[in-house]
PDB file of N, CA and C in Angstrom:
ATOM      1  N   MET A  93      37.382   7.028 -47.494  1.00  0.00           N
ATOM      2  CA  MET A  93      36.304   7.247 -46.521  1.00  0.00           C
ATOM      3  C   MET A  93      36.677   8.405 -45.606  1.00  0.00           C
ATOM      4  N   ASP A  94      35.757   9.227 -45.401  1.00  0.00           N
ATOM      5  CA  ASP A  94      36.031  10.268 -44.496  1.00  0.00           C
ATOM      6  C   ASP A  94      35.535   9.871 -43.059  1.00  0.00           C
ATOM      7  N   PHE A  95      35.862  10.685 -42.108  1.00  0.00           N
ATOM      8  CA  PHE A  95      35.578  10.408 -40.682  1.00  0.00           C
ATOM      9  C   PHE A  95      34.086  10.370 -40.366  1.00  0.00           C
ATOM     10  N   LYS A  96      33.255  11.258 -40.986  1.00  0.00           N
ATOM     11  CA  LYS A  96      31.905  11.316 -40.746  1.00  0.00           C
ATOM     12  C   LYS A  96      31.157  10.061 -41.148  1.00  0.00           C
ATOM     13  N   LYS A  97      31.594   9.520 -42.290  1.00  0.00           N
ATOM     14  CA  LYS A  97      30.915   8.297 -42.839  1.00  0.00           C
ATOM     15  C   LYS A  97      31.194   7.099 -41.948  1.00  0.00           C
ATOM     16  N   ILE A  98      32.425   7.018 -41.415  1.00  0.00           N
ATOM     17  CA  ILE A  98      32.792   5.928 -40.491  1.00  0.00           C
ATOM     18  C   ILE A  98      31.959   6.030 -39.200  1.00  0.00           C
ATOM     19  N   ILE A  99      31.776   7.229 -38.687  1.00  0.00           N
ATOM     20  CA  ILE A  99      31.010   7.469 -37.454  1.00  0.00           C
ATOM     21  C   ILE A  99      29.523   7.085 -37.702  1.00  0.00           C
ATOM     22  N   LYS A 100      28.993   7.408 -38.853  1.00  0.00           N
ATOM     23  CA  LYS A 100      27.573   7.029 -39.186  1.00  0.00           C
ATOM     24  C   LYS A 100      27.385   5.508 -39.296  1.00  0.00           C
ATOM     25  N   ILE A 101      28.407   4.800 -39.844  1.00  0.00           N
ATOM     26  CA  ILE A 101      28.343   3.340 -39.939  1.00  0.00           C
ATOM     27  C   ILE A 101      28.363   2.734 -38.529  1.00  0.00           C
ATOM     28  N   ILE A 102      29.308   3.233 -37.691  1.00  0.00           N
ATOM     29  CA  ILE A 102      29.439   2.708 -36.342  1.00  0.00           C
ATOM     30  C   ILE A 102      28.160   2.958 -35.554  1.00  0.00           C
ATOM     31  N   SER A 103      27.651   4.195 -35.640  1.00  0.00           N
ATOM     32  CA  SER A 103      26.405   4.470 -34.883  1.00  0.00           C
ATOM     33  C   SER A 103      25.220   3.655 -35.353  1.00  0.00           C
ATOM     34  N   ALA A 104      25.121   3.292 -36.645  1.00  0.00           N
ATOM     35  CA  ALA A 104      24.098   2.420 -37.186  1.00  0.00           C
ATOM     36  C   ALA A 104      24.191   1.057 -36.601  1.00  0.00           C
ATOM     37  N   ILE A 105      25.423   0.549 -36.537  1.00  0.00           N
ATOM     38  CA  ILE A 105      25.660  -0.802 -35.988  1.00  0.00           C
ATOM     39  C   ILE A 105      25.246  -0.862 -34.531  1.00  0.00           C
ATOM     40  N   ILE A 106      25.666   0.203 -33.771  1.00  0.00           N
ATOM     41  CA  ILE A 106      25.279   0.288 -32.336  1.00  0.00           C
ATOM     42  C   ILE A 106      23.804   0.379 -32.217  1.00  0.00           C
ATOM     43  N   ALA A 107      23.102   1.176 -33.041  1.00  0.00           N
ATOM     44  CA  ALA A 107      21.656   1.236 -32.942  1.00  0.00           C
ATOM     45  C   ALA A 107      20.952  -0.083 -33.184  1.00  0.00           C
ATOM     46  N   ILE A 108      21.437  -0.822 -34.209  1.00  0.00           N
ATOM     47  CA  ILE A 108      20.870  -2.126 -34.572  1.00  0.00           C
ATOM     48  C   ILE A 108      21.104  -3.103 -33.365  1.00  0.00           C
ATOM     49  N   ALA A 109      22.303  -3.021 -32.810  1.00  0.00           N
ATOM     50  CA  ALA A 109      22.575  -3.964 -31.664  1.00  0.00           C
ATOM     51  C   ALA A 109      21.703  -3.638 -30.488  1.00  0.00           C
ATOM     52  N   GLY A 110      21.409  -2.373 -30.270  1.00  0.00           N
ATOM     53  CA  GLY A 110      20.526  -1.927 -29.145  1.00  0.00           C
ATOM     54  C   GLY A 110      19.081  -2.412 -29.365  1.00  0.00           C
ATOM     55  N   LEU A 111      18.630  -2.310 -30.614  1.00  0.00           N
ATOM     56  CA  LEU A 111      17.296  -2.811 -30.865  1.00  0.00           C
ATOM     57  C   LEU A 111      17.188  -4.287 -30.732  1.00  0.00           C
ATOM     58  N   ILE A 112      18.216  -5.020 -31.110  1.00  0.00           N
ATOM     59  CA  ILE A 112      18.196  -6.494 -30.973  1.00  0.00           C
ATOM     60  C   ILE A 112      18.259  -6.839 -29.467  1.00  0.00           C
ATOM     61  N   ALA A 113      19.062  -6.163 -28.656  1.00  0.00           N
ATOM     62  CA  ALA A 113      19.154  -6.446 -27.207  1.00  0.00           C
ATOM     63  C   ALA A 113      17.826  -6.087 -26.553  1.00  0.00           C
ATOM     64  N   ALA A 114      17.108  -5.037 -26.933  1.00  0.00           N
ATOM     65  CA  ALA A 114      15.812  -4.649 -26.349  1.00  0.00           C
ATOM     66  C   ALA A 114      14.817  -5.686 -26.655  1.00  0.00           C
ATOM     67  N   ALA A 115      14.780  -6.175 -27.952  1.00  0.00           N
ATOM     68  CA  ALA A 115      13.816  -7.197 -28.332  1.00  0.00           C
ATOM     69  C   ALA A 115      14.101  -8.478 -27.516  1.00  0.00           C
ATOM     70  N   TYR A 116      15.381  -8.854 -27.350  1.00  0.00           N
ATOM     71  CA  TYR A 116      15.717 -10.026 -26.624  1.00  0.00           C
ATOM     72  C   TYR A 116      15.262  -9.978 -25.147  1.00  0.00           C
ATOM     73  N   PHE A 117      15.483  -8.823 -24.440  1.00  0.00           N
ATOM     74  CA  PHE A 117      15.103  -8.735 -23.152  1.00  0.00           C
ATOM     75  C   PHE A 117      13.534  -8.708 -23.046  1.00  0.00           C
ATOM     76  N   ALA A 118      12.835  -8.088 -23.957  1.00  0.00           N
ATOM     77  CA  ALA A 118      11.415  -8.110 -23.936  1.00  0.00           C
ATOM     78  C   ALA A 118      10.798  -9.495 -24.104  1.00  0.00           C
ATOM     79  N   VAL A 119      11.349 -10.238 -25.037  1.00  0.00           N
ATOM     80  CA  VAL A 119      10.834 -11.599 -25.256  1.00  0.00           C
ATOM     81  C   VAL A 119      11.184 -12.475 -24.081  1.00  0.00           C
ATOM     82  N   THR A 120      12.346 -12.399 -23.521  1.00  0.00           N
ATOM     83  CA  THR A 120      12.648 -13.283 -22.332  1.00  0.00           C
ATOM     84  C   THR A 120      11.773 -12.843 -21.129  1.00  0.00           C
ATOM     85  N   LYS A 121      11.423 -11.589 -20.968  1.00  0.00           N
ATOM     86  CA  LYS A 121      10.661 -11.197 -19.850  1.00  0.00           C
ATOM     87  C   LYS A 121       9.218 -11.634 -20.047  1.00  0.00           C
ATOM     88  N   LEU A 122       8.687 -11.597 -21.233  1.00  0.00           N
ATOM     89  CA  LEU A 122       7.306 -11.953 -21.466  1.00  0.00           C
ATOM     90  C   LEU A 122       7.089 -13.504 -21.411  1.00  0.00           C
ATOM     91  N   LEU A 123       8.054 -14.204 -21.921  1.00  0.00           N
ATOM     92  CA  LEU A 123       7.931 -15.661 -22.065  1.00  0.00           C
ATOM     93  C   LEU A 123       8.556 -16.427 -20.921  1.00  0.00           C
ATOM     94  N   ALA A 124       9.044 -15.781 -19.911  1.00  0.00           N
ATOM     95  CA  ALA A 124       9.698 -16.462 -18.805  1.00  0.00           C
ATOM     96  C   ALA A 124       8.653 -17.223 -18.014  1.00  0.00           C
ATOM     97  N   LYS A 125       9.071 -18.376 -17.479  1.00  0.00           N
ATOM     98  CA  LYS A 125       8.137 -19.215 -16.744  1.00  0.00           C
ATOM     99  C   LYS A 125       7.977 -18.565 -15.355  1.00  0.00           C
ATOM    100  N   LYS A 126       6.695 -18.457 -15.055  1.00  0.00           N
ATOM    101  CA  LYS A 126       6.304 -17.778 -13.801  1.00  0.00           C
ATOM    102  C   LYS A 126       6.283 -18.798 -12.656  1.00  0.00           C
ATOM    103  N   GLU A 127       7.146 -18.686 -11.715  1.00  0.00           N
ATOM    104  CA  GLU A 127       7.228 -19.608 -10.528  1.00  0.00           C
ATOM    105  C   GLU A 127       6.864 -18.804  -9.317  1.00  0.00           C
ATOM    106  N   PRO A 128       6.043 -19.388  -8.464  1.00  0.00           N
ATOM    107  CA  PRO A 128       5.713 -18.686  -7.206  1.00  0.00           C
ATOM    108  C   PRO A 128       6.909 -18.665  -6.288  1.00  0.00           C
ATOM    109  N   GLU A 129       7.063 -17.551  -5.522  1.00  0.00           N
ATOM    110  CA  GLU A 129       8.121 -17.377  -4.619  1.00  0.00           C
ATOM    111  C   GLU A 129       7.674 -17.754  -3.219  1.00  0.00           C
ATOM    112  N   TYR A 130       8.387 -18.679  -2.612  1.00  0.00           N
ATOM    113  CA  TYR A 130       8.021 -19.082  -1.249  1.00  0.00           C
ATOM    114  C   TYR A 130       9.069 -18.535  -0.353  1.00  0.00           C
ATOM    115  N   PHE A 131       8.543 -18.034   0.753  1.00  0.00           N
ATOM    116  CA  PHE A 131       9.413 -17.465   1.832  1.00  0.00           C
ATOM    117  C   PHE A 131       9.328 -18.233   3.094  1.00  0.00           C
ATOM    118  N   ASP A 132      10.439 -18.315   3.796  1.00  0.00           N
ATOM    119  CA  ASP A 132      10.483 -18.935   5.068  1.00  0.00           C
ATOM    120  C   ASP A 132      10.387 -17.845   6.064  1.00  0.00           C
ATOM    121  N   ASP A 133       9.533 -17.982   7.127  1.00  0.00           N
ATOM    122  CA  ASP A 133       9.440 -16.937   8.099  1.00  0.00           C
ATOM    123  C   ASP A 133      10.716 -16.680   8.816  1.00  0.00           C
ATOM    124  N   ASN A 134      11.564 -17.722   8.965  1.00  0.00           N
ATOM    125  CA  ASN A 134      12.795 -17.546   9.700  1.00  0.00           C
ATOM    126  C   ASN A 134      13.814 -16.679   8.894  1.00  0.00           C
ATOM    127  N   ASP A 135      13.520 -16.383   7.659  1.00  0.00           N
ATOM    128  CA  ASP A 135      14.393 -15.561   6.860  1.00  0.00           C
ATOM    129  C   ASP A 135      14.207 -14.087   7.296  1.00  0.00           C
ATOM    130  N   PHE A 136      13.071 -13.723   7.801  1.00  0.00           N
ATOM    131  CA  PHE A 136      12.764 -12.361   8.118  1.00  0.00           C
ATOM    132  C   PHE A 136      12.996 -11.944   9.570  1.00  0.00           C
ATOM    133  N   PHE A 137      12.753 -12.907  10.502  1.00  0.00           N
ATOM    134  CA  PHE A 137      13.002 -12.550  11.882  1.00  0.00           C
ATOM    135  C   PHE A 137      13.331 -13.825  12.657  1.00  0.00           C
ATOM    136  N   GLU A 138      14.025 -13.665  13.714  1.00  0.00           N
ATOM    137  CA  GLU A 138      14.434 -14.803  14.558  1.00  0.00           C
ATOM    138  C   GLU A 138      13.314 -15.027  15.583  1.00  0.00           C
ATOM    139  N   CYS A 139      12.892 -16.258  15.720  1.00  0.00           N
ATOM    140  CA  CYS A 139      11.847 -16.573  16.685  1.00  0.00           C
ATOM    141  C   CYS A 139      12.345 -17.750  17.511  1.00  0.00           C
ATOM    142  N   ASP A 140      12.299 -17.606  18.871  1.00  0.00           N
ATOM    143  CA  ASP A 140      12.696 -18.673  19.735  1.00  0.00           C
ATOM    144  C   ASP A 140      11.558 -19.621  20.040  1.00  0.00           C
ATOM    145  N   ASN A 141      10.298 -19.251  19.800  1.00  0.00           N
ATOM    146  CA  ASN A 141       9.155 -20.026  20.059  1.00  0.00           C
ATOM    147  C   ASN A 141       9.007 -20.324  21.556  1.00  0.00           C
ATOM    148  N   ASP A 142       9.639 -19.591  22.365  1.00  0.00           N
ATOM    149  CA  ASP A 142       9.484 -19.688  23.828  1.00  0.00           C
ATOM    150  C   ASP A 142       8.756 -18.465  24.288  1.00  0.00           C
ATOM    151  N   ILE A 143       7.433 -18.517  24.223  1.00  0.00           N
ATOM    152  CA  ILE A 143       6.652 -17.379  24.591  1.00  0.00           C
ATOM    153  C   ILE A 143       6.434 -17.360  26.082  1.00  0.00           C
ATOM    154  N   GLU A 144       6.618 -16.304  26.722  1.00  0.00           N
ATOM    155  CA  GLU A 144       6.484 -16.194  28.139  1.00  0.00           C
ATOM    156  C   GLU A 144       5.188 -15.447  28.442  1.00  0.00           C
ATOM    157  N   ILE A 145       4.304 -16.083  29.210  1.00  0.00           N
ATOM    158  CA  ILE A 145       3.003 -15.519  29.574  1.00  0.00           C
ATOM    159  C   ILE A 145       3.110 -14.859  30.860  1.00  0.00           C
ATOM    160  N   VAL A 146       2.736 -13.600  30.912  1.00  0.00           N
ATOM    161  CA  VAL A 146       2.736 -12.869  32.175  1.00  0.00           C
ATOM    162  C   VAL A 146       1.383 -12.418  32.530  1.00  0.00           C
ATOM    163  N   GLU A 147       0.898 -12.811  33.720  1.00  0.00           N
ATOM    164  CA  GLU A 147      -0.365 -12.485  34.238  1.00  0.00           C
ATOM    165  C   GLU A 147      -0.292 -11.282  35.148  1.00  0.00           C
ATOM    166  N   VAL A 148      -1.226 -10.348  34.955  1.00  0.00           N
ATOM    167  CA  VAL A 148      -1.268  -9.143  35.785  1.00  0.00           C
ATOM    168  C   VAL A 148      -2.477  -9.223  36.683  1.00  0.00           C
ATOM    169  N   LYS A 149      -2.196  -9.214  38.007  1.00  0.00           N
ATOM    170  CA  LYS A 149      -3.357  -9.362  38.963  1.00  0.00           C
ATOM    171  C   LYS A 149      -3.945  -8.033  39.377  1.00  0.00           C
ATOM    172  N   ASP A 150      -3.141  -6.985  39.420  1.00  0.00           N
ATOM    173  CA  ASP A 150      -3.579  -5.730  39.993  1.00  0.00           C
ATOM    174  C   ASP A 150      -4.056  -4.747  38.872  1.00  0.00           C
ATOM    175  N   GLU A 151      -4.696  -5.301  37.910  1.00  0.00           N
ATOM    176  CA  GLU A 151      -5.132  -4.456  36.813  1.00  0.00           C
ATOM    177  C   GLU A 151      -6.511  -3.817  37.172  1.00  0.00           C
ATOM    178  N   PRO A 152      -6.720  -2.549  37.202  1.00  0.00           N
ATOM    179  CA  PRO A 152      -8.036  -2.002  37.484  1.00  0.00           C
ATOM    180  C   PRO A 152      -8.999  -2.202  36.330  1.00  0.00           C
ATOM    181  N   GLU A 153     -10.211  -2.557  36.742  1.00  0.00           N
ATOM    182  CA  GLU A 153     -11.210  -2.784  35.715  1.00  0.00           C
ATOM    183  C   GLU A 153     -11.762  -1.493  35.206  1.00  0.00           C
ATOM    184  N   VAL A 154     -11.961  -1.384  33.880  1.00  0.00           N
ATOM    185  CA  VAL A 154     -12.409  -0.192  33.284  1.00  0.00           C
ATOM    186  C   VAL A 154     -13.974  -0.283  33.160  1.00  0.00           C
ATOM    187  N   GLU A 155     -14.602   0.619  33.820  1.00  0.00           N
ATOM    188  CA  GLU A 155     -16.060   0.704  33.725  1.00  0.00           C
ATOM    189  C   GLU A 155     -16.486   1.736  32.730  1.00  0.00           C
ATOM    190  N   GLU A 156     -17.390   1.301  31.885  1.00  0.00           N
ATOM    191  CA  GLU A 156     -17.821   2.251  30.903  1.00  0.00           C
ATOM    192  C   GLU A 156     -19.186   2.847  31.364  1.00  0.00           C
ATOM    193  N   SER A 157     -19.159   4.076  31.700  1.00  0.00           N
ATOM    194  CA  SER A 157     -20.330   4.790  32.142  1.00  0.00           C
ATOM    195  C   SER A 157     -20.850   5.625  30.984  1.00  0.00           C
ATOM    196  N   VAL A 158     -22.001   5.199  30.480  1.00  0.00           N
ATOM    197  CA  VAL A 158     -22.567   5.948  29.332  1.00  0.00           C
ATOM    198  C   VAL A 158     -23.891   6.489  29.828  1.00  0.00           C
ATOM    199  N   LYS A 159     -23.912   7.791  29.848  1.00  0.00           N
ATOM    200  CA  LYS A 159     -25.155   8.496  30.249  1.00  0.00           C
ATOM    201  C   LYS A 159     -25.906   8.929  28.946  1.00  0.00           C
ATOM    202  N   GLU A 160     -27.050   8.361  28.712  1.00  0.00           N
ATOM    203  CA  GLU A 160     -27.771   8.734  27.514  1.00  0.00           C
ATOM    204  C   GLU A 160     -28.857   9.707  27.981  1.00  0.00           C
ATOM    205  N   GLU A 161     -28.790  10.879  27.532  1.00  0.00           N
ATOM    206  CA  GLU A 161     -29.765  11.899  27.820  1.00  0.00           C
ATOM    207  C   GLU A 161     -30.593  12.058  26.521  1.00  0.00           C
ATOM    208  N   PRO A 162     -31.958  12.124  26.672  1.00  0.00           N
ATOM    209  CA  PRO A 162     -32.735  12.306  25.469  1.00  0.00           C
ATOM    210  C   PRO A 162     -32.542  13.646  24.924  1.00  0.00           C
ATOM    211  N   LYS A 163     -32.426  13.703  23.666  1.00  0.00           N
ATOM    212  CA  LYS A 163     -32.189  14.915  22.964  1.00  0.00           C
ATOM    213  C   LYS A 163     -33.464  15.715  22.802  1.00  0.00           C
ATOM    214  N   LYS A 164     -33.411  16.967  23.085  1.00  0.00           N
ATOM    215  CA  LYS A 164     -34.621  17.811  23.028  1.00  0.00           C
ATOM    216  C   LYS A 164     -34.717  18.351  21.556  1.00  0.00           C
ATOM    217  N   LYS A 165     -35.909  18.225  21.074  1.00  0.00           N
ATOM    218  CA  LYS A 165     -36.127  18.745  19.741  1.00  0.00           C
ATOM    219  C   LYS A 165     -36.498  20.234  19.824  1.00  0.00           C
ATOM    220  N   ALA A 166     -35.740  21.013  19.123  1.00  0.00           N
ATOM    221  CA  ALA A 166     -36.047  22.470  19.110  1.00  0.00           C
ATOM    222  C   ALA A 166     -37.195  22.724  18.126  1.00  0.00           C
ATOM    223  N   ALA A 167     -38.141  23.428  18.657  1.00  0.00           N
ATOM    224  CA  ALA A 167     -39.323  23.806  17.797  1.00  0.00           C
ATOM    225  C   ALA A 167     -38.920  24.804  16.797  1.00  0.00           C
ATOM    226  N   PRO A 168     -39.373  24.622  15.583  1.00  0.00           N
ATOM    227  CA  PRO A 168     -39.024  25.638  14.515  1.00  0.00           C
ATOM    228  C   PRO A 168     -39.771  26.936  14.752  1.00  0.00           C
ATOM    229  N   LYS A 169     -39.259  27.769  15.630  1.00  0.00           N
ATOM    230  CA  LYS A 169     -39.928  29.012  15.968  1.00  0.00           C
ATOM    231  C   LYS A 169     -39.771  30.081  14.851  1.00  0.00           C
ATOM    232  N   LYS A 170     -38.645  30.073  14.224  1.00  0.00           N
ATOM    233  CA  LYS A 170     -38.406  31.025  13.221  1.00  0.00           C
ATOM    234  C   LYS A 170     -39.294  30.937  11.987  1.00  0.00           C
ATOM    235  N   LYS A 171     -39.548  29.705  11.620  1.00  0.00           N
ATOM    236  CA  LYS A 171     -40.347  29.441  10.427  1.00  0.00           C
ATOM    237  C   LYS A 171     -41.762  29.824  10.744  1.00  0.00           C
ATOM    238  N   ALA A 172     -42.251  29.464  11.960  1.00  0.00           N
ATOM    239  CA  ALA A 172     -43.625  29.806  12.294  1.00  0.00           C
ATOM    240  C   ALA A 172     -43.833  31.291  12.427  1.00  0.00           C
ATOM    241  N   ALA A 173     -42.758  32.019  12.944  1.00  0.00           N
ATOM    242  CA  ALA A 173     -42.932  33.412  13.063  1.00  0.00           C
ATOM    243  C   ALA A 173     -42.900  34.076  11.735  1.00  0.00           C
ATOM    244  N   LYS A 174     -42.119  33.596  10.786  1.00  0.00           N
ATOM    245  CA  LYS A 174     -42.100  34.203   9.401  1.00  0.00           C
ATOM    246  C   LYS A 174     -43.417  33.967   8.733  1.00  0.00           C
ATOM    247  N   LYS A 175     -44.075  32.797   8.928  1.00  0.00           N
ATOM    248  CA  LYS A 175     -45.313  32.534   8.309  1.00  0.00           C
ATOM    249  C   LYS A 175     -46.430  33.459   8.864  1.00  0.00           C
ATOM    250  N   ALA A 176     -46.326  33.701  10.185  1.00  0.00           N
ATOM    251  CA  ALA A 176     -47.335  34.554  10.802  1.00  0.00           C
ATOM    252  C   ALA A 176     -47.194  35.974  10.321  1.00  0.00           C
ATOM    253  N   LYS A 177     -45.948  36.432  10.110  1.00  0.00           N
ATOM    254  CA  LYS A 177     -45.755  37.810   9.576  1.00  0.00           C
ATOM    255  C   LYS A 177     -46.132  37.931   8.100  1.00  0.00           C
ATOM    256  N   ALA A 178     -46.023  36.900   7.389  1.00  0.00           N
ATOM    257  CA  ALA A 178     -46.336  36.885   5.965  1.00  0.00           C
ATOM    258  C   ALA A 178     -47.812  37.019   5.689  1.00  0.00           C
ATOM    259  N   GLU A 179     -48.632  36.463   6.709  1.00  0.00           N
ATOM    260  CA  GLU A 179     -50.043  36.399   6.540  1.00  0.00           C
ATOM    261  C   GLU A 179     -50.706  37.684   6.919  1.00  0.00           C
TER     262      GLU A 179
END
């Protein structure tokens, strides 16, 4: 046997093993039992549950002053002038 034939046999065996491994991972991924993941809030942040309420007495009140002015409708002067010139 020469060296090239041995390399071809080894590469064929590796290719077959790769195909079998890919099929195995695909089947296990598709047929795996789906379980919901539950998280505990304490895993993400620490909470003392001692909330301190601070009241602010000197807060200025915000007054909303909305001035509504009626919008003036512009008369279509240009169109009327063009019609007068056309006639």
